[in-house]
Coordinates of C-alpha atoms and ligand atoms in Angstrom, one line a residue:
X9 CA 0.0 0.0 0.0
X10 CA 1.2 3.8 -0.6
X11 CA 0.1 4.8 2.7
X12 CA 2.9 2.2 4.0
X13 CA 5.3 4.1 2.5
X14 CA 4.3 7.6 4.4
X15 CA 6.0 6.3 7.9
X16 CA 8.9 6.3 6.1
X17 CA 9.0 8.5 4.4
X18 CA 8.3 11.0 7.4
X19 CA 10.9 9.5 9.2
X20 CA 13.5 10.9 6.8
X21 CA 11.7 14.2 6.5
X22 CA 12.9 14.3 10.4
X23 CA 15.6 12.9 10.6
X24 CA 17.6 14.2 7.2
X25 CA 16.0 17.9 6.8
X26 CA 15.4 18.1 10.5
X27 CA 11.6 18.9 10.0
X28 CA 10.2 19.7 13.8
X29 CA 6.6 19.0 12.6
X30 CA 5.9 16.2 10.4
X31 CA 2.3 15.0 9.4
X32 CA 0.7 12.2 7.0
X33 CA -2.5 13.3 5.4
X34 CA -2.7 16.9 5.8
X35 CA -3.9 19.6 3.5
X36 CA -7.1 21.6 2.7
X37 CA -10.0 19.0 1.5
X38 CA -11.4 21.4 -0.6
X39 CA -8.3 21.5 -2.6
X40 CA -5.5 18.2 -2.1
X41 CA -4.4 16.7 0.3
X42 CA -0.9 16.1 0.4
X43 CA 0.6 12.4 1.9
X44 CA 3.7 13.9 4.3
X45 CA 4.4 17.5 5.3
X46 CA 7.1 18.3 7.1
X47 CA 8.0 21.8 8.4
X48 CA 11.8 23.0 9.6
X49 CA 13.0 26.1 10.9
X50 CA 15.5 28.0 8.5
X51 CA 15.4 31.2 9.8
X52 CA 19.3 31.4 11.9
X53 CA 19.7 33.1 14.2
X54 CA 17.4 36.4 14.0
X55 CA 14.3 35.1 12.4
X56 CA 11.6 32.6 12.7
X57 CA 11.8 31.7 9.2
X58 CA 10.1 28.3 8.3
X59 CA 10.1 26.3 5.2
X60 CA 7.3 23.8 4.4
X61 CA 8.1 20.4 2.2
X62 CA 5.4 18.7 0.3
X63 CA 6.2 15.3 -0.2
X64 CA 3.2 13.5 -2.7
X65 CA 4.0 9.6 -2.5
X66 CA 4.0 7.0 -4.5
X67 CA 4.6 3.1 -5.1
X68 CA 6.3 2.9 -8.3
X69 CA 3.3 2.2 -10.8
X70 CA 1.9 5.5 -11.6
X71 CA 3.0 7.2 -14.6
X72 CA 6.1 9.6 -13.8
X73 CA 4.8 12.6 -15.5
X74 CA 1.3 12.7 -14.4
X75 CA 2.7 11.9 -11.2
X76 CA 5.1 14.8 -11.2
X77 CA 1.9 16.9 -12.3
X78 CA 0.6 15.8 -9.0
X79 CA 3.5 17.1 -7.0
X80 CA 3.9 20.1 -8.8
X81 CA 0.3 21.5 -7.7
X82 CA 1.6 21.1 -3.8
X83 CA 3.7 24.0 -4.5
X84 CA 0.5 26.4 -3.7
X85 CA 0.9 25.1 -0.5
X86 CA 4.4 24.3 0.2
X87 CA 8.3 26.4 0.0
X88 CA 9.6 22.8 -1.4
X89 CA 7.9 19.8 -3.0
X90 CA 9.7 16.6 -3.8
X91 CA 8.2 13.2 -5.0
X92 CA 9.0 10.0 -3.7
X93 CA 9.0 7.0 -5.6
X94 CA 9.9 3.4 -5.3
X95 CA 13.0 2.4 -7.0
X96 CA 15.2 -0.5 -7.4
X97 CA 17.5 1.4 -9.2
X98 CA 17.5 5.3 -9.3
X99 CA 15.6 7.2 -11.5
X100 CA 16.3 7.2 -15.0
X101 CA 17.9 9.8 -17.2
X102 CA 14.6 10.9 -18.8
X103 CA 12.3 10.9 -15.5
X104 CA 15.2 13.6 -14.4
X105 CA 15.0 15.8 -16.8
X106 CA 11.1 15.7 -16.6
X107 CA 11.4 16.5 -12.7
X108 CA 13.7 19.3 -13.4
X109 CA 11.8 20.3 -16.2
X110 CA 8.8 20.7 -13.7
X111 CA 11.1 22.0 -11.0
X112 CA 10.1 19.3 -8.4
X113 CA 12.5 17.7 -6.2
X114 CA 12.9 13.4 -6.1
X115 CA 13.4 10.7 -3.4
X116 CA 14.3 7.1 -4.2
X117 CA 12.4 5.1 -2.3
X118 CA 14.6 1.4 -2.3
X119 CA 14.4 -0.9 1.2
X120 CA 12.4 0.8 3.1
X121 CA 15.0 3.9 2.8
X122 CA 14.7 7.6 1.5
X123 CA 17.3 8.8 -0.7
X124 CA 17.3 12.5 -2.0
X125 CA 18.2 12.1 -5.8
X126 CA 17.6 16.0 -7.0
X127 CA 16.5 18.9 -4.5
X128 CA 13.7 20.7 -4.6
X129 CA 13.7 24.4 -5.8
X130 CA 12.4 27.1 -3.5
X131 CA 8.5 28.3 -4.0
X132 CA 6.7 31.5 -2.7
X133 CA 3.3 29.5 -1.8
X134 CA -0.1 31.2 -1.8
X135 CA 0.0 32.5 1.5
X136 CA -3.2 32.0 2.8
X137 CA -2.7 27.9 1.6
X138 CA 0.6 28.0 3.8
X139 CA -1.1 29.6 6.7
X140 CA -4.2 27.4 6.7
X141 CA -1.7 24.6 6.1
X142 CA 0.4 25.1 9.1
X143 CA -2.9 25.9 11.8
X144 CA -4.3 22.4 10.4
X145 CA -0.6 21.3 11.7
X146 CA -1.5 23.3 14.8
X147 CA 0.9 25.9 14.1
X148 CA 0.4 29.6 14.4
X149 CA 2.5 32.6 13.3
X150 CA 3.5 35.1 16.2
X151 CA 2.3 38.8 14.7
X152 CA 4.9 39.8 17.3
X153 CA 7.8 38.2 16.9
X154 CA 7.2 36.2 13.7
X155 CA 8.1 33.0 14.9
X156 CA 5.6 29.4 14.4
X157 CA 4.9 28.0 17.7
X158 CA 2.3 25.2 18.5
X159 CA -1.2 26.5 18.9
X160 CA -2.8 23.7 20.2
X161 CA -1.1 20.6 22.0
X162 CA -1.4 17.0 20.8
X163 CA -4.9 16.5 22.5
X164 CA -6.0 19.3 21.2
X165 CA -6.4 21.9 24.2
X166 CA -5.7 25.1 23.3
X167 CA -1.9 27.3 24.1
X168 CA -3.6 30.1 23.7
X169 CA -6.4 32.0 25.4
X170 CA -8.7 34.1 23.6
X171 CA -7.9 38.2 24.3
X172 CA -7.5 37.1 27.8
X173 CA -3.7 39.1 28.9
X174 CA -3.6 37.9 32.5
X175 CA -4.9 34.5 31.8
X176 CA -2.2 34.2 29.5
X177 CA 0.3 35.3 32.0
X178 CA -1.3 33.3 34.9
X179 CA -1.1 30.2 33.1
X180 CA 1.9 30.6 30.9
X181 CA 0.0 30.3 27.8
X182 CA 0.2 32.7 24.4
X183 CA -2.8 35.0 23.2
X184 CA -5.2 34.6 20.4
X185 CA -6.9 37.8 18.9
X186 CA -9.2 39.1 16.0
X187 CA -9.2 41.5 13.8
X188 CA -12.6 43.6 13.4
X189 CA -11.6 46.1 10.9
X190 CA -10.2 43.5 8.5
X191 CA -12.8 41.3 9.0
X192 CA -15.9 44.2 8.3
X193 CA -13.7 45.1 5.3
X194 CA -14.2 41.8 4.0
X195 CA -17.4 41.3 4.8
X196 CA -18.5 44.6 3.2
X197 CA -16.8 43.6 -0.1
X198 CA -18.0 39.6 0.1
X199 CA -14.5 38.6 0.3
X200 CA -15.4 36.6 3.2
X201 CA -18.8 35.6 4.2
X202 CA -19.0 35.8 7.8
X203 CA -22.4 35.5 9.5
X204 CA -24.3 38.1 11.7
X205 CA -23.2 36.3 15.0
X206 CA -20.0 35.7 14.3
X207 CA -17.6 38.9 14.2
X208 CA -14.3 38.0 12.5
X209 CA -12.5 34.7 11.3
X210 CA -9.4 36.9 11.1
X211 CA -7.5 34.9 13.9
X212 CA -4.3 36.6 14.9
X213 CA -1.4 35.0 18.0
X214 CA 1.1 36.0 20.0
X215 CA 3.7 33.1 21.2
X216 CA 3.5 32.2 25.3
X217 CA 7.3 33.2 24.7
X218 CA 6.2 37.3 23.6
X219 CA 3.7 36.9 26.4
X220 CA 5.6 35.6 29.2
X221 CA 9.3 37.5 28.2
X222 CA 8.0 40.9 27.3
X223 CA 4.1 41.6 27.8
X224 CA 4.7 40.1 31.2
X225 CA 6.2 43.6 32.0
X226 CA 3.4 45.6 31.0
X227 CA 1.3 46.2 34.4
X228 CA -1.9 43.7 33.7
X229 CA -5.4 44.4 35.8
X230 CA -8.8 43.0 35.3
Ligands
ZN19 ZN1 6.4 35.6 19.7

């Protein structure tokens, strides 16, 4: 089965581009979904730069240029897209040229091992795609110091809490906001249909990091 193949696939995504989020099966459903993501920080030393990798898998049998189509569409999503592949041997001569025709990167897959064959080239995604992408991984970006940090823990409960300052301080957790203005803008316009009861989708974070080693020294009452 593909999906086998995902495991290992996200092993490698950890373990040889250092990816500290990794998922299987993640994506917009309206759109694609795409088989492994993985997410690594590239930023050094003075940004919170992160790059997302696509990875669309497959078992060897599906033919390489409609599956390189496949992987190229991730790049709405994604900084770098690759395809993995089952190989015995490595790819050939002609499937290489196709891939960096495309501008896609390619992994041999061979005993139940990754092998990076050509890199991937960098993309600018559509950045609402990344940003949906990386809250379905439960990661937000800090509007404060533009670093990704983990929204939500594994079972769900929320690192944030919503426009509450103190209880953000009291239990060491990050803030969660929404823009009005942005949101009646769009709602005026019918960018974004929101309904009479709900004000704003336009969600907005700041890190428990922000909170706790800066706002902390802001006097906070009631
Ligand atoms: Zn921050």
């Amino acid at each position: 089965m593909e999906s086998d193949l995902y495991p290992i696939v996200e092993k490698w995504l950890k373990k040889s581009h250092l990816c500290f989020k990794t998922a299987i099966n993640k994506g917009l459903k309206k759109y694609s979904i795409i088989d492994v993501t993985g997410v690594k920080d590239v930023g050094g030393d003075l940004s919170g730069e992160v790059e997302t990798i696509a990875v669309e898998v497959k078992r060897g049998t599906e033919p390489f240029a409609k599956a390189s189509g496949q992987t190229l569409a991730n790049k709405v999503y994604a900084n770098r897209i690759y395809l993995a592949d089952i190989r015995d041997e490595s790819f050939s001569r002609d499937e290489i040229y196709i891939a960096s025709h495309l501008g896609i990167g390619l992994i041999q897959i061979q005993n139940k091992e990754c092998k990076e064959v050509l890199s991937s080239p960098y993309y600018k995604p559509i950045e609402k795609l990344n940003l949906l992408l990386l809250e379905n991984l439960r990661l937000g970006k800090c509007q404060f110091c533009g670093s990704f940090f983990e929204i939500s823990d594994a079972e769900q409960k929320n690192r944030t809490t919503n426009e509450k300052l103190k209880k953000a301080l009291d239990d060491e957790k990050g803030l969660r906001f929404w823009n009005r203005e942005v949101a009646k803008r769009k709602k005026k316009l019918g960018v974004r249909n929101v309904s009479d009861d709900i004000e704003s989708f336009e969600r907005r974070f700041i890190c428990p990091d922000c909170i706790y080693y800066f706002f902390s020294q802001f006097k906070v009452n009631d």
